């Protein structure tokens, strides 16, 4: 038995009643013979179409214009005797179909079924609900996006404070040697840019230097062999590809990295007034009988003492060298060292544009730091409008590899570990505009350089006398240790000024103040780690005690800041946050007075016993 197509049925008490033609079912339904709990459905020959009784009653009412009341539950449901379901082959009593195109009137039940329309007010209600849901979601996404963008802007603007010495810039051309003193001449008044790019530190601990020495009175400088234009010169026949023959170097540690680490040094220079600078340098092969370190002239300009610090921690005072001020290069003779730990090769041709390069040095005093970039361009001095007119017309390698004060004099190497330039300067208030003296120029100057006594321009001893050199040599390790302490303290002091400026800014939000304090805590912890990891071999015990006291102060205060921020939470109450932050700054100022007393006592003792002008660590 099967249901008849185009017929009406209803189920009640587990029984199916029907089939009914439309007219029959209309009469049965209108006379309330269909129980309220019954399921009414229409079978169109393929599937059942269930119909809500209330909706059906309303449609019949509208179609007839007669009030048909649907009782919720009749007292006595008048069930009809079940009728056998006819077979599929039996003719249907009435065929209900949608009104045809001729416009013939359909049966009333067909109108009720096929003419069902969703009430306009229901459609409008659903549309309103959908609109408000969509509007709410869009508004939520906009708020979340704005919050994330605000956090990103704050992080980019205020960034993590630099972990080494900083100073306001006053010149558009900035050599990147690290400044350790505050009262020196032009050679040491190097500026630092705000918002310095954070440089990743590798595990190894090789020192590097970053400034360029040069000297007047050196033999005439021959014209450079290769004319560096805005496009790189073609590689010489037989020279290996800079990237090892592949479009991109392999990920992970480079095979040449260990050699670069061993060949690089940190250069510490100090003038008579106690001001100093920290830079980088590297050993290079030469025809001289003693090891030669290449660096920048501005790293050692006007220095009364120059010390080269190897990766191993050994320190050697420098008494001889060749200086080239007009190309910002210096070659230092390390007479006390028999053989260099490693040497780097100068590349004889110019690199190609977009070639991958690496800058190695000690930015902000963080030794053994390496950053990666590409060759942006190859230019000559006349093409770089902000360069000093004191420079000769020499080739420069422009790169976007991150460099900072302390990188001066360090090597810029290609993917094979060969030197393509000496990192020299960066354009302040700009991003990724960094320049290195080309290795082609370095090779040309090295062939004609004459190593002479530097005492006439950069006396090693206090009075320039040779008799005083042994005393300076004996205190070389202590002087270098003391200058690094000064670099760490000046970095923290500079960061504290930035923090205070933001805290006192009425436009700064509590969240911005929390972020800058978190960055300052990281800076204090970094300065403490830098001091703790300094080698203390041959360093005077008084200097070591002072350094340990400074590191302990930085580390404990970093923890104090973090603990306070943990109590405040990410969204602090403005009034509570202001009180807590003011207490942090006032406590720091009070405890700084105590640590300054300890450091000044150590400085006075060291200066008296050595006869050397040890500078104040905290001004």
PDB file of N, CA, C and O in Angstrom, residues 197-227:
ATOM      1  N   UNK A 197      66.870  49.580  15.985  1.00  0.00           N
ATOM      2  CA  UNK A 197      66.433  48.222  15.684  1.00  0.00           C
ATOM      3  C   UNK A 197      67.074  47.246  16.657  1.00  0.00           C
ATOM      4  O   UNK A 197      68.266  47.314  16.906  1.00  0.00           O
ATOM      5  N   UNK A 198      66.273  46.342  17.220  1.00  0.00           N
ATOM      6  CA  UNK A 198      66.803  45.360  18.159  1.00  0.00           C
ATOM      7  C   UNK A 198      67.626  44.349  17.398  1.00  0.00           C
ATOM      8  O   UNK A 198      67.184  43.786  16.395  1.00  0.00           O
ATOM      9  N   UNK A 199      68.831  44.065  17.847  1.00  0.00           N
ATOM     10  CA  UNK A 199      69.721  43.131  17.159  1.00  0.00           C
ATOM     11  C   UNK A 199      69.792  41.840  17.963  1.00  0.00           C
ATOM     12  O   UNK A 199      69.942  41.859  19.176  1.00  0.00           O
ATOM     13  N   UNK A 200      69.701  40.756  17.274  1.00  0.00           N
ATOM     14  CA  UNK A 200      69.731  39.465  17.946  1.00  0.00           C
ATOM     15  C   UNK A 200      71.152  39.096  18.298  1.00  0.00           C
ATOM     16  O   UNK A 200      72.070  39.273  17.492  1.00  0.00           O
ATOM     17  N   UNK A 201      71.363  38.568  19.472  1.00  0.00           N
ATOM     18  CA  UNK A 201      72.691  38.193  19.922  1.00  0.00           C
ATOM     19  C   UNK A 201      72.892  36.697  19.783  1.00  0.00           C
ATOM     20  O   UNK A 201      72.051  35.907  20.196  1.00  0.00           O
ATOM     21  N   UNK A 202      74.019  36.289  19.175  1.00  0.00           N
ATOM     22  CA  UNK A 202      74.300  34.872  18.991  1.00  0.00           C
ATOM     23  C   UNK A 202      75.012  34.338  20.224  1.00  0.00           C
ATOM     24  O   UNK A 202      75.603  35.091  20.992  1.00  0.00           O
ATOM     25  N   UNK A 203      75.001  33.028  20.451  1.00  0.00           N
ATOM     26  CA  UNK A 203      75.556  32.491  21.686  1.00  0.00           C
ATOM     27  C   UNK A 203      77.044  32.735  21.842  1.00  0.00           C
ATOM     28  O   UNK A 203      77.527  32.956  22.929  1.00  0.00           O
ATOM     29  N   UNK A 204      77.801  32.655  20.740  1.00  0.00           N
ATOM     30  CA  UNK A 204      79.234  32.794  20.858  1.00  0.00           C
ATOM     31  C   UNK A 204      79.582  34.171  21.383  1.00  0.00           C
ATOM     32  O   UNK A 204      78.794  35.100  21.332  1.00  0.00           O
ATOM     33  N   UNK A 205      80.807  34.338  21.841  1.00  0.00           N
ATOM     34  CA  UNK A 205      81.144  35.574  22.513  1.00  0.00           C
ATOM     35  C   UNK A 205      82.413  36.214  21.967  1.00  0.00           C
ATOM     36  O   UNK A 205      83.357  36.452  22.698  1.00  0.00           O
ATOM     37  N   UNK A 206      82.495  36.445  20.655  1.00  0.00           N
ATOM     38  CA  UNK A 206      83.681  37.081  20.127  1.00  0.00           C
ATOM     39  C   UNK A 206      83.561  38.584  20.154  1.00  0.00           C
ATOM     40  O   UNK A 206      82.542  39.105  19.801  1.00  0.00           O
ATOM     41  N   UNK A 207      84.592  39.306  20.544  1.00  0.00           N
ATOM     42  CA  UNK A 207      84.524  40.755  20.528  1.00  0.00           C
ATOM     43  C   UNK A 207      84.698  41.312  19.137  1.00  0.00           C
ATOM     44  O   UNK A 207      85.306  40.687  18.309  1.00  0.00           O
ATOM     45  N   UNK A 208      84.170  42.481  18.914  1.00  0.00           N
ATOM     46  CA  UNK A 208      84.340  43.140  17.631  1.00  0.00           C
ATOM     47  C   UNK A 208      84.459  44.634  17.835  1.00  0.00           C
ATOM     48  O   UNK A 208      84.049  45.153  18.843  1.00  0.00           O
ATOM     49  N   UNK A 209      84.968  45.355  16.879  1.00  0.00           N
ATOM     50  CA  UNK A 209      85.126  46.776  17.038  1.00  0.00           C
ATOM     51  C   UNK A 209      84.462  47.535  15.938  1.00  0.00           C
ATOM     52  O   UNK A 209      84.176  47.008  14.918  1.00  0.00           O
ATOM     53  N   UNK A 210      84.210  48.826  16.183  1.00  0.00           N
ATOM     54  CA  UNK A 210      83.420  49.554  15.221  1.00  0.00           C
ATOM     55  C   UNK A 210      83.823  50.970  14.889  1.00  0.00           C
ATOM     56  O   UNK A 210      82.966  51.797  14.850  1.00  0.00           O
ATOM     57  N   UNK A 211      84.987  51.359  14.725  1.00  0.00           N
ATOM     58  CA  UNK A 211      85.247  52.724  14.275  1.00  0.00           C
ATOM     59  C   UNK A 211      86.388  52.753  13.307  1.00  0.00           C
ATOM     60  O   UNK A 211      87.169  51.835  13.236  1.00  0.00           O
ATOM     61  N   UNK A 212      86.513  53.835  12.606  1.00  0.00           N
ATOM     62  CA  UNK A 212      87.469  53.866  11.541  1.00  0.00           C
ATOM     63  C   UNK A 212      88.574  54.869  11.810  1.00  0.00           C
ATOM     64  O   UNK A 212      88.316  56.039  11.880  1.00  0.00           O
ATOM     65  N   UNK A 213      89.820  54.434  11.973  1.00  0.00           N
ATOM     66  CA  UNK A 213      90.876  55.388  12.154  1.00  0.00           C
ATOM     67  C   UNK A 213      91.498  55.790  10.835  1.00  0.00           C
ATOM     68  O   UNK A 213      91.526  55.024   9.917  1.00  0.00           O
ATOM     69  N   UNK A 214      92.028  56.968  10.779  1.00  0.00           N
ATOM     70  CA  UNK A 214      92.765  57.442   9.621  1.00  0.00           C
ATOM     71  C   UNK A 214      93.781  58.445  10.109  1.00  0.00           C
ATOM     72  O   UNK A 214      93.683  58.929  11.220  1.00  0.00           O
ATOM     73  N   UNK A 215      94.697  58.783   9.352  1.00  0.00           N
ATOM     74  CA  UNK A 215      95.694  59.736   9.816  1.00  0.00           C
ATOM     75  C   UNK A 215      96.212  60.572   8.686  1.00  0.00           C
ATOM     76  O   UNK A 215      96.346  60.113   7.565  1.00  0.00           O
ATOM     77  N   UNK A 216      96.492  61.803   9.031  1.00  0.00           N
ATOM     78  CA  UNK A 216      97.101  62.682   8.064  1.00  0.00           C
ATOM     79  C   UNK A 216      98.593  62.390   8.018  1.00  0.00           C
ATOM     80  O   UNK A 216      99.179  61.840   8.940  1.00  0.00           O
ATOM     81  N   UNK A 217      99.220  62.774   6.981  1.00  0.00           N
ATOM     82  CA  UNK A 217     100.651  62.564   6.857  1.00  0.00           C
ATOM     83  C   UNK A 217     101.000  61.212   6.313  1.00  0.00           C
ATOM     84  O   UNK A 217     102.164  60.823   6.306  1.00  0.00           O
ATOM     85  N   UNK A 218     100.035  60.439   5.849  1.00  0.00           N
ATOM     86  CA  UNK A 218     100.311  59.134   5.251  1.00  0.00           C
ATOM     87  C   UNK A 218     100.612  59.370   3.775  1.00  0.00           C
ATOM     88  O   UNK A 218     100.165  60.328   3.182  1.00  0.00           O
ATOM     89  N   UNK A 219     101.338  58.461   3.146  1.00  0.00           N
ATOM     90  CA  UNK A 219     101.679  58.660   1.730  1.00  0.00           C
ATOM     91  C   UNK A 219     100.446  58.949   0.900  1.00  0.00           C
ATOM     92  O   UNK A 219      99.340  58.575   1.243  1.00  0.00           O
ATOM     93  N   UNK A 220     100.617  59.622  -0.251  1.00  0.00           N
ATOM     94  CA  UNK A 220      99.479  59.986  -1.088  1.00  0.00           C
ATOM     95  C   UNK A 220      98.626  58.777  -1.413  1.00  0.00           C
ATOM     96  O   UNK A 220      99.142  57.694  -1.596  1.00  0.00           O
ATOM     97  N   UNK A 221      97.317  59.008  -1.505  1.00  0.00           N
ATOM     98  CA  UNK A 221      96.371  57.920  -1.708  1.00  0.00           C
ATOM     99  C   UNK A 221      96.107  57.758  -3.198  1.00  0.00           C
ATOM    100  O   UNK A 221      95.584  58.653  -3.851  1.00  0.00           O
ATOM    101  N   UNK A 222      96.442  56.617  -3.767  1.00  0.00           N
ATOM    102  CA  UNK A 222      96.249  56.427  -5.204  1.00  0.00           C
ATOM    103  C   UNK A 222      94.776  56.350  -5.553  1.00  0.00           C
ATOM    104  O   UNK A 222      93.949  56.005  -4.722  1.00  0.00           O
ATOM    105  N   UNK A 223      94.489  56.643  -6.815  1.00  0.00           N
ATOM    106  CA  UNK A 223      93.102  56.571  -7.287  1.00  0.00           C
ATOM    107  C   UNK A 223      92.626  55.135  -7.215  1.00  0.00           C
ATOM    108  O   UNK A 223      93.368  54.206  -7.520  1.00  0.00           O
ATOM    109  N   UNK A 224      91.433  54.969  -6.800  1.00  0.00           N
ATOM    110  CA  UNK A 224      90.876  53.618  -6.660  1.00  0.00           C
ATOM    111  C   UNK A 224      90.835  52.920  -8.011  1.00  0.00           C
ATOM    112  O   UNK A 224      90.504  53.499  -9.038  1.00  0.00           O
ATOM    113  N   UNK A 225      91.149  51.619  -8.016  1.00  0.00           N
ATOM    114  CA  UNK A 225      91.228  50.872  -9.264  1.00  0.00           C
ATOM    115  C   UNK A 225      89.880  50.709  -9.923  1.00  0.00           C
ATOM    116  O   UNK A 225      89.751  50.740 -11.129  1.00  0.00           O
ATOM    117  N   UNK A 226      88.853  50.433  -9.124  1.00  0.00           N
ATOM    118  CA  UNK A 226      87.525  50.178  -9.705  1.00  0.00           C
ATOM    119  C   UNK A 226      86.644  51.381  -9.490  1.00  0.00           C
ATOM    120  O   UNK A 226      86.605  51.946  -8.421  1.00  0.00           O
ATOM    121  N   UNK A 227      85.939  51.774 -10.514  1.00  0.00           N
ATOM    122  CA  UNK A 227      85.010  52.905 -10.391  1.00  0.00           C
ATOM    123  C   UNK A 227      83.676  52.373  -9.941  1.00  0.00           C
ATOM    124  O   UNK A 227      82.960  51.747 -10.693  1.00  0.00           O
TER     125      UNK A 227
END
